[in-house]
Amino acid sequence: MSGENKEEQNGSLVRGLTNRHIQLIALGGAIGTGLFLGIGPAAVLAGPSVILGYALAGIIAFFIMRQLGEMVVQEPVSGSFSYFAYKYWGNFPGFASGWNYWILYILVSMAELTAIGHYIHFWWPEIPLWVSSLFFFIVINALNLASVKVYGETEFWFSIIKVVAIIAMIVFGIYLLISGTGGETASVANLWNDGGFFPKGFFNKDANGFSGLFAAMAMIMFSFGGLELIGITAAEAKNPEKTIPKATNQVIYRILIFYVGALVILFSLSPWREITEGTSPFVMVFQNLNGFEFTIFGKTIQFNVLIANVLNLIVLTAALSVYNSSVYSNSRMLFGLAQQGNAPKFLTKLNKSSVPTNAIIVSSCFAGICIVINKLVPEKAFEYLMALVVSTLIINWLMICYTHLKFKKSNIESGVELKFPSIFYPISNYICIAFLLMILVLMSITGMEIQVILIPVWLLFLFLMYKWYKPNSN
């Protein structure tokens, strides 16, 4: 009898994700709506200095990924960091970590569904946001209910499309700059000409400057929210001791290439003040280029319009990819919580393909609230959802950093040989914690104080829910 069949009989998740699935899931996790759509509001606030913001935040994200990677390689189980918080920190941290992550990716799901509507608007502005959200809501959940292999294969091809598109865009952007065919305003000098790299000075509340970069940091953090997905896949990955470290170590290179490289091209092709919040800056920049014309079947086509349409298809794929991964990760986190006794036992039910059916259905019902939000306040939905995502994301990352400190201390004291040691322990943990706390301070002084205030309110709510629920571990 195969190992997979034994796992299925025991009511466990099946290791159906191969090396190529894991690599592309991790790769695709670095390319999503935070890059394609979220960069708009951040660029408006910070100008070209947003490039530095992405680089700094990316380094912090990489440190956190190595901390999480060390834990999941040592113990590749369902529930990921919730399991580790539960085991090495305590009952309530495990409860809070898991449910906070679940809410985080409910919000991410809602944000991605909203972004999908924006991209559909590019072609068909007459279609309401909620209609687009509902359609893709049904399609993606149906794919996830099939099997983990269907999820892995879908995400593999979504990621292939995103990666090829970003590389092609960077190469094409370089060509436009070198050849001089990018338009009159296209120049690397755009990075510093229009008010400087930090436009309009230092800490000026009425300008951009450093204050603009600081104000944009919360938006920038949203972009890296999908990187910890690699920890969720550990329980269903074949040979996690090899695939997880390889995927984790590639994070820093992806950030440099896909974020920093793409943004340098973006800001070089167009003055930053022309970027708006309402659509993808990447689509807008290429749409505004003075491109070539060519004729097919007697019909003249503007090359720049073609490029803009192709890019919009790519960013739509990116949003679908992140939503697809959100459905997957939420169901596995609920499954892990139920195994711990921190969620109802009916959530551990698996179908014949070893997919946690009830966990997917429950998660989808909550994410479906997005459809109502898009119907009632479509013009503000994405902005509100991004702000809430950042708050839960920071809690999540803070708990990963602190849990890793306890995990490491326990294993060192027990003399356990760790398979994938983190970088610069414990200094990197303290750096990450300090950085995330700084983000909270910046949020509180840059118009996001309500989201900061809601963090202790949310944690108190989780504590009360924990006391009311009385987990089985008590």
Coordinates of C-alpha atoms in Angstrom, one line a residue:
M1 CA 0.0 0.0 0.0
S2 CA 1.4 3.4 -0.9
G3 CA 2.2 6.1 1.6
E4 CA -0.4 8.4 0.0
N5 CA -3.1 5.8 0.4
K6 CA -2.2 5.2 4.0
E7 CA -2.5 8.9 4.7
E8 CA -5.9 9.0 3.0
Q9 CA -7.2 6.2 5.1
N10 CA -6.0 7.9 8.3
G11 CA -7.9 11.0 7.4
S12 CA -4.8 13.0 6.7
L13 CA -3.8 15.4 3.9
V14 CA -2.1 13.7 1.0
R15 CA 1.4 14.8 -0.2
G16 CA 0.3 15.6 -3.7
L17 CA 2.4 18.7 -4.4
T18 CA 5.5 17.9 -6.4
N19 CA 8.8 19.9 -6.5
R20 CA 7.6 21.9 -9.6
H21 CA 4.4 22.7 -7.8
I22 CA 6.2 24.0 -4.7
Q23 CA 8.7 26.0 -6.6
L24 CA 6.1 27.8 -8.7
I25 CA 3.7 28.3 -5.8
A26 CA 6.5 30.0 -3.9
L27 CA 7.5 31.9 -7.0
G28 CA 4.0 33.0 -7.8
G29 CA 3.4 34.0 -4.2
A30 CA 5.8 36.9 -4.8
I31 CA 3.8 38.2 -7.7
G32 CA 0.3 39.3 -7.0
T33 CA -2.1 42.2 -6.7
G34 CA 0.2 44.0 -4.2
L35 CA 2.6 44.5 -7.1
F36 CA 0.3 45.0 -9.9
L37 CA -2.5 47.1 -8.3
G38 CA -1.4 47.9 -4.8
I39 CA 1.7 49.8 -6.1
G40 CA -0.7 52.6 -7.4
P41 CA -1.6 54.1 -4.0
A42 CA 2.0 53.5 -2.7
A43 CA 3.5 55.3 -5.7
V44 CA 1.2 58.2 -5.4
L45 CA 2.4 58.6 -1.8
A46 CA 6.1 58.0 -2.1
G47 CA 7.1 58.6 -5.8
P48 CA 10.2 56.7 -6.9
S49 CA 11.3 56.1 -3.3
V50 CA 8.7 53.3 -3.2
I51 CA 11.4 51.2 -4.8
L52 CA 13.5 51.4 -1.7
G53 CA 10.5 50.6 0.4
Y54 CA 9.9 47.4 -1.5
A55 CA 13.5 46.4 -1.2
L56 CA 13.6 47.0 2.6
A57 CA 10.3 45.2 3.2
G58 CA 11.5 42.4 1.0
I59 CA 14.5 41.8 3.1
I60 CA 12.4 41.6 6.3
A61 CA 10.0 39.2 4.5
F62 CA 13.0 37.0 3.6
F63 CA 14.2 36.9 7.2
I64 CA 10.7 35.9 8.3
M65 CA 10.5 33.3 5.6
R66 CA 13.7 31.7 6.8
Q67 CA 12.4 31.6 10.3
L68 CA 9.2 29.9 9.2
G69 CA 11.1 27.7 6.8
E70 CA 13.2 26.3 9.6
M71 CA 10.1 25.3 11.6
V72 CA 8.2 23.7 8.7
V73 CA 11.2 21.7 7.4
Q74 CA 11.8 20.3 10.9
E75 CA 8.1 19.4 11.3
P76 CA 6.1 19.5 8.1
V77 CA 2.6 19.3 9.5
S78 CA -0.8 20.8 8.8
G79 CA -1.6 24.1 10.5
S80 CA 1.9 25.5 9.9
F81 CA 2.8 28.3 12.2
S82 CA -0.4 27.9 14.2
Y83 CA 0.8 24.4 15.1
F84 CA 4.2 25.7 16.2
A85 CA 2.6 28.6 18.3
Y86 CA 0.4 25.9 19.9
K87 CA 3.2 23.5 20.6
Y88 CA 6.0 25.9 21.6
W89 CA 4.2 28.9 23.0
G90 CA 0.9 27.9 24.4
N91 CA -2.8 27.1 23.8
F92 CA -4.0 30.7 23.2
P93 CA -1.1 31.7 20.9
G94 CA -1.9 28.6 18.8
F95 CA -5.6 29.5 18.7
A96 CA -5.0 33.2 18.0
S97 CA -2.3 32.6 15.4
G98 CA -4.5 30.2 13.4
W99 CA -7.7 32.2 13.5
N100 CA -5.8 35.5 12.8
Y101 CA -4.3 33.9 9.7
W102 CA -7.6 32.6 8.6
I103 CA -9.2 36.1 8.9
L104 CA -6.2 37.5 7.1
Y105 CA -6.7 35.4 4.1
I106 CA -10.4 35.9 4.2
L107 CA -9.6 39.6 3.8
V108 CA -7.0 38.8 1.1
S109 CA -9.6 36.7 -0.7
M110 CA -12.0 39.7 -0.6
A111 CA -9.3 42.1 -1.8
E112 CA -8.3 39.9 -4.7
L113 CA -11.9 39.4 -5.8
T114 CA -12.2 43.2 -5.7
A115 CA -9.1 43.6 -7.8
I116 CA -10.4 41.1 -10.3
G117 CA -13.4 43.4 -10.8
H118 CA -11.1 46.3 -11.5
Y119 CA -9.2 44.3 -14.2
I120 CA -12.5 43.2 -15.8
H121 CA -13.5 46.9 -15.9
F122 CA -10.6 47.6 -18.2
W123 CA -12.4 45.7 -21.0
W124 CA -16.0 45.9 -19.9
P125 CA -16.6 48.9 -17.6
E126 CA -20.3 48.3 -17.7
I127 CA -20.0 45.0 -15.7
P128 CA -20.5 45.7 -12.0
L129 CA -17.6 44.7 -9.7
W130 CA -19.8 42.3 -7.8
V131 CA -20.7 40.3 -10.9
S132 CA -17.1 39.7 -11.8
S133 CA -16.4 38.7 -8.2
L134 CA -19.2 36.2 -8.0
F135 CA -18.2 34.5 -11.3
F136 CA -14.6 33.9 -10.3
F137 CA -15.6 33.1 -6.7
I138 CA -17.5 30.1 -8.0
V139 CA -14.9 28.9 -10.5
I140 CA -11.9 29.0 -8.1
N141 CA -13.7 27.3 -5.2
A142 CA -14.8 24.6 -7.6
L143 CA -11.2 23.9 -8.6
N144 CA -10.0 23.7 -5.0
L145 CA -12.8 21.2 -4.1
A146 CA -11.4 18.8 -6.7
S147 CA -8.0 17.8 -5.3
V148 CA -4.8 19.2 -4.1
K149 CA -3.2 18.2 -7.4
V150 CA -5.7 20.3 -9.2
Y151 CA -4.9 23.3 -7.0
G152 CA -1.2 22.7 -7.5
E153 CA -1.5 22.3 -11.3
T154 CA -3.7 25.4 -11.6
E155 CA -1.3 27.5 -9.5
F156 CA 1.7 26.1 -11.4
W157 CA 0.3 27.5 -14.7
F158 CA -0.9 30.8 -13.1
S159 CA 2.6 31.3 -11.8
I160 CA 4.2 30.4 -15.2
I161 CA 2.1 33.1 -16.8
K162 CA 3.0 35.7 -14.2
V163 CA 6.7 35.0 -14.2
V164 CA 7.0 34.9 -18.0
A165 CA 5.0 38.2 -18.2
I166 CA 7.1 40.0 -15.6
I167 CA 10.4 39.0 -17.2
A168 CA 9.1 39.9 -20.7
M169 CA 7.8 43.3 -19.4
I170 CA 11.2 44.1 -17.8
V171 CA 13.1 43.1 -21.0
F172 CA 10.7 45.0 -23.2
G173 CA 10.9 48.0 -20.9
I174 CA 14.7 48.0 -21.1
Y175 CA 14.4 47.8 -24.9
L176 CA 12.0 50.8 -25.0
L177 CA 14.4 52.9 -22.8
I178 CA 17.6 51.9 -24.8
S179 CA 16.0 52.3 -28.3
G180 CA 14.3 55.6 -27.5
T181 CA 10.9 54.3 -28.6
G182 CA 9.3 54.5 -25.2
G183 CA 8.0 58.0 -25.8
E184 CA 9.2 61.6 -25.1
T185 CA 8.9 61.2 -21.3
A186 CA 10.6 57.8 -21.0
S187 CA 14.0 58.1 -19.3
V188 CA 15.9 56.7 -16.3
A189 CA 16.1 60.3 -15.2
N190 CA 12.4 60.0 -14.2
L191 CA 13.7 58.3 -11.0
W192 CA 15.1 61.5 -9.7
N193 CA 14.1 64.4 -12.0
D194 CA 10.6 65.2 -10.8
G195 CA 11.3 66.4 -7.2
G196 CA 14.1 63.9 -6.6
F197 CA 14.1 60.2 -5.5
F198 CA 12.4 61.4 -2.3
P199 CA 10.1 64.1 -3.8
K200 CA 9.8 67.4 -1.9
G201 CA 12.0 67.0 1.1
F202 CA 12.2 65.5 4.5
F203 CA 9.3 64.6 6.8
N204 CA 7.0 67.2 5.2
K205 CA 3.4 66.3 6.0
D206 CA 2.2 68.3 3.1
A207 CA 4.6 66.8 0.6
N208 CA 5.9 63.3 -0.2
G209 CA 9.6 63.1 0.9
F210 CA 10.4 60.5 3.6
S211 CA 7.0 61.0 5.0
G212 CA 5.5 59.8 1.8
L213 CA 7.7 56.6 1.9
F214 CA 6.7 56.0 5.5
A215 CA 3.0 56.5 4.7
A216 CA 3.4 54.0 1.9
M217 CA 5.1 51.3 3.9
A218 CA 1.8 49.7 5.1
M219 CA 0.7 49.4 1.5
I220 CA 4.1 47.9 0.6
M221 CA 3.8 45.3 3.3
F222 CA 0.6 44.0 1.8
S223 CA 2.6 43.0 -1.3
F224 CA 4.6 40.3 0.6
G225 CA 1.6 38.8 2.4
G226 CA 1.6 35.7 0.2
L227 CA 5.2 34.6 0.8
E228 CA 4.4 32.5 3.9
L229 CA 2.1 30.3 1.8
I230 CA 5.1 28.0 1.4
G231 CA 4.7 27.0 5.1
I232 CA 1.1 26.0 4.5
T233 CA 2.1 23.6 1.7
A234 CA 4.5 21.6 3.9
A235 CA 1.9 19.1 4.9
E236 CA 1.1 18.2 1.3
A237 CA 4.6 18.6 -0.2
K238 CA 6.5 15.6 -1.4
N239 CA 10.0 15.6 0.1
P240 CA 9.6 18.9 2.0
E241 CA 13.1 18.7 3.4
K242 CA 14.4 19.5 -0.1
T243 CA 11.7 21.5 -1.8
I244 CA 10.8 23.9 1.0
P245 CA 14.4 25.2 1.6
K246 CA 15.0 25.6 -2.1
A247 CA 11.8 27.6 -2.6
T248 CA 12.4 29.7 0.5
N249 CA 16.0 30.7 -0.5
Q250 CA 14.8 31.9 -3.8
V251 CA 12.5 34.5 -2.2
I252 CA 15.2 37.3 -2.0
Y253 CA 16.1 36.9 -5.7
R254 CA 12.4 37.1 -6.7
I255 CA 12.0 40.3 -4.7
L256 CA 15.0 41.9 -6.4
I257 CA 13.9 40.8 -9.9
F258 CA 10.2 41.1 -9.8
Y259 CA 9.6 44.0 -7.5
V260 CA 12.7 46.2 -7.6
G261 CA 13.5 45.5 -11.3
A262 CA 9.9 45.9 -12.5
L263 CA 9.5 49.2 -10.5
V264 CA 12.7 50.7 -11.8
I265 CA 11.4 50.1 -15.4
L266 CA 7.9 51.4 -14.4
F267 CA 9.2 54.7 -13.0
S268 CA 11.6 55.1 -15.9
L269 CA 9.0 54.8 -18.6
S270 CA 6.6 57.4 -17.1
P271 CA 6.9 60.3 -14.6
W272 CA 5.6 59.1 -11.3
R273 CA 3.0 61.9 -11.0
E274 CA 1.1 60.3 -13.9
I275 CA 0.4 57.2 -11.9
T276 CA -3.1 56.9 -10.5
E277 CA -4.7 54.7 -7.8
G278 CA -7.7 53.4 -9.8
T279 CA -6.0 51.0 -12.1
S280 CA -2.8 49.0 -12.6
P281 CA 0.2 51.4 -13.2
F282 CA 1.8 48.7 -15.4
V283 CA -1.2 48.7 -17.7
M284 CA -1.5 52.5 -17.7
V285 CA 2.2 53.1 -18.6
F286 CA 2.3 50.7 -21.5
Q287 CA -1.1 52.0 -22.7
N288 CA 0.2 55.5 -22.8
L289 CA 3.4 54.6 -24.8
N290 CA 3.8 56.0 -28.3
G291 CA 4.0 52.4 -29.7
F292 CA 4.2 51.1 -33.2
E293 CA 1.3 50.2 -35.5
F294 CA 0.9 47.1 -37.5
T295 CA -1.8 45.6 -39.8
I296 CA -3.5 42.2 -39.5
F297 CA -6.1 41.2 -42.0
G298 CA -6.4 44.8 -43.2
K299 CA -7.0 46.1 -39.7
T300 CA -4.5 48.6 -38.1
I301 CA -3.6 47.8 -34.5
Q302 CA -1.9 50.1 -32.1
F303 CA 1.0 48.1 -30.5
N304 CA 0.7 50.0 -27.2
V305 CA -3.0 49.2 -26.9
L306 CA -2.2 45.5 -27.6
I307 CA 0.5 45.5 -24.9
A308 CA -1.9 47.1 -22.4
N309 CA -4.5 44.5 -23.1
V310 CA -2.0 41.7 -22.7
L311 CA -0.8 43.1 -19.5
N312 CA -4.3 43.5 -18.1
L313 CA -4.8 39.8 -18.8
I314 CA -1.6 39.1 -16.9
V315 CA -2.6 41.1 -13.9
L316 CA -6.0 39.4 -13.9
T317 CA -4.1 36.1 -13.8
A318 CA -2.1 37.3 -10.9
A319 CA -5.2 38.2 -8.9
L320 CA -6.8 34.9 -9.7
S321 CA -3.6 33.1 -8.6
V322 CA -3.5 34.9 -5.2
Y323 CA -7.2 34.2 -4.7
N324 CA -6.7 30.5 -5.6
S325 CA -3.9 30.3 -3.0
S326 CA -6.0 32.1 -0.4
V327 CA -8.8 29.5 -0.8
Y328 CA -6.2 26.7 -0.4
S329 CA -4.3 28.2 2.6
N330 CA -7.5 29.1 4.5
S331 CA -8.9 25.6 4.2
R332 CA -5.7 24.0 5.4
M333 CA -5.4 26.4 8.3
L334 CA -9.0 25.6 9.4
F335 CA -8.2 21.9 9.0
G336 CA -5.1 22.3 11.2
L337 CA -7.0 24.3 13.8
A338 CA -9.7 21.6 14.0
Q339 CA -7.0 18.9 14.5
Q340 CA -5.6 20.9 17.4
G341 CA -9.1 21.2 18.9
N342 CA -9.1 24.9 18.3
A343 CA -11.9 24.7 15.7
P344 CA -15.0 22.5 15.3
K345 CA -14.2 18.8 14.5
F346 CA -16.5 18.8 11.4
L347 CA -13.8 20.9 9.7
T348 CA -11.5 17.9 9.6
K349 CA -13.7 16.1 7.1
L350 CA -12.0 15.1 3.9
N351 CA -13.5 14.0 0.6
K352 CA -12.3 11.1 -1.5
S353 CA -9.5 13.2 -2.9
S354 CA -8.3 14.1 0.6
V355 CA -9.5 17.7 0.3
P356 CA -10.9 19.4 3.5
T357 CA -14.3 20.1 1.9
N358 CA -16.1 21.6 4.9
A359 CA -13.1 24.0 5.6
I360 CA -13.3 25.2 2.0
I361 CA -17.0 25.7 2.1
V362 CA -16.9 27.6 5.5
S363 CA -14.1 29.9 4.3
S364 CA -15.8 30.6 1.0
C365 CA -19.0 31.7 2.7
F366 CA -17.1 34.3 4.7
A367 CA -15.0 35.5 1.7
G368 CA -18.3 35.8 -0.3
I369 CA -19.1 38.9 1.9
C370 CA -16.8 40.7 -0.6
I371 CA -19.5 40.4 -3.2
V372 CA -21.9 42.4 -1.0
I373 CA -19.2 45.0 -0.3
N374 CA -18.5 45.5 -4.0
K375 CA -22.2 46.0 -4.6
L376 CA -22.6 48.6 -1.8
V377 CA -19.2 50.5 -1.9
P378 CA -17.3 49.5 -5.0
E379 CA -15.2 52.6 -5.2
K380 CA -13.7 52.2 -1.7
A381 CA -13.8 48.4 -1.2
F382 CA -10.2 47.7 -2.2
E383 CA -8.7 50.5 -0.1
Y384 CA -10.6 49.4 3.0
L385 CA -9.7 45.7 2.5
M386 CA -6.0 46.4 2.0
A387 CA -5.8 48.4 5.2
L388 CA -7.4 45.6 7.2
V389 CA -5.1 43.0 5.6
V390 CA -2.0 44.9 6.8
S391 CA -3.2 44.8 10.4
T392 CA -3.8 41.1 10.5
L393 CA -0.6 40.4 8.4
I394 CA 1.6 42.3 10.9
I395 CA 0.0 40.2 13.8
N396 CA 0.7 37.1 11.8
W397 CA 4.4 38.0 11.1
L398 CA 5.0 39.1 14.7
M399 CA 3.7 35.8 16.0
I400 CA 5.9 33.9 13.5
C401 CA 9.0 35.8 14.7
Y402 CA 8.3 35.2 18.4
T403 CA 7.2 31.6 17.9
H404 CA 10.4 30.9 16.1
L405 CA 12.4 32.3 19.1
K406 CA 10.6 29.8 21.3
F407 CA 10.9 27.0 18.8
K408 CA 14.7 27.6 18.4
K409 CA 15.3 27.8 22.2
S410 CA 13.4 24.6 22.8
N411 CA 15.3 22.6 20.1
I412 CA 18.7 24.0 21.1
E413 CA 18.1 23.0 24.8
S414 CA 17.0 19.5 23.7
G415 CA 20.1 19.1 21.5
V416 CA 18.1 18.7 18.3
E417 CA 20.0 19.1 15.1
L418 CA 18.0 21.5 12.9
K419 CA 17.7 20.8 9.2
F420 CA 17.3 24.3 7.8
P421 CA 18.7 26.9 10.3
S422 CA 17.4 30.5 10.0
I423 CA 19.7 33.4 9.2
F424 CA 21.3 35.5 11.9
Y425 CA 19.3 34.0 14.8
P426 CA 18.3 35.7 17.1
I427 CA 19.3 39.1 15.7
S428 CA 17.1 38.7 12.6
N429 CA 14.1 37.9 14.8
Y430 CA 14.6 41.1 16.8
I431 CA 15.2 43.2 13.6
C432 CA 11.9 41.9 12.1
I433 CA 9.9 42.5 15.3
A434 CA 11.3 46.0 15.6
F435 CA 10.5 46.7 11.9
L436 CA 7.0 45.5 12.2
L437 CA 6.4 47.6 15.3
M438 CA 7.8 50.6 13.4
I439 CA 5.2 49.9 10.7
L440 CA 2.5 50.1 13.4
V441 CA 3.8 53.4 14.6
L442 CA 3.9 54.8 11.0
M443 CA 0.4 53.6 10.4
S444 CA -0.8 55.4 13.6
I445 CA 0.7 58.8 12.4
T446 CA -0.2 58.5 8.7
G447 CA -3.9 58.2 8.7
M448 CA -4.3 54.5 9.5
E449 CA -4.7 54.9 13.3
I450 CA -8.0 53.1 13.3
Q451 CA -6.4 50.0 11.9
V452 CA -3.7 50.1 14.7
I453 CA -6.3 50.6 17.4
L454 CA -8.3 47.6 16.0
I455 CA -5.3 45.3 16.6
P456 CA -5.6 45.1 20.4
V457 CA -9.4 45.1 20.0
W458 CA -9.1 42.1 17.6
L459 CA -6.7 40.3 19.9
L460 CA -9.0 40.8 22.9
F461 CA -11.9 39.4 20.8
L462 CA -9.8 36.4 19.9
F463 CA -9.0 35.9 23.6
L464 CA -12.7 36.1 24.6
M465 CA -13.5 33.6 21.8
Y466 CA -10.8 31.3 23.1
K467 CA -12.2 31.4 26.6
W468 CA -15.7 30.9 25.3
Y469 CA -14.8 28.0 23.0
K470 CA -12.6 26.2 25.6
P471 CA -10.3 24.4 23.3
N472 CA -9.8 20.7 23.9
S473 CA -6.2 21.3 24.8
N474 CA -7.2 23.1 28.0

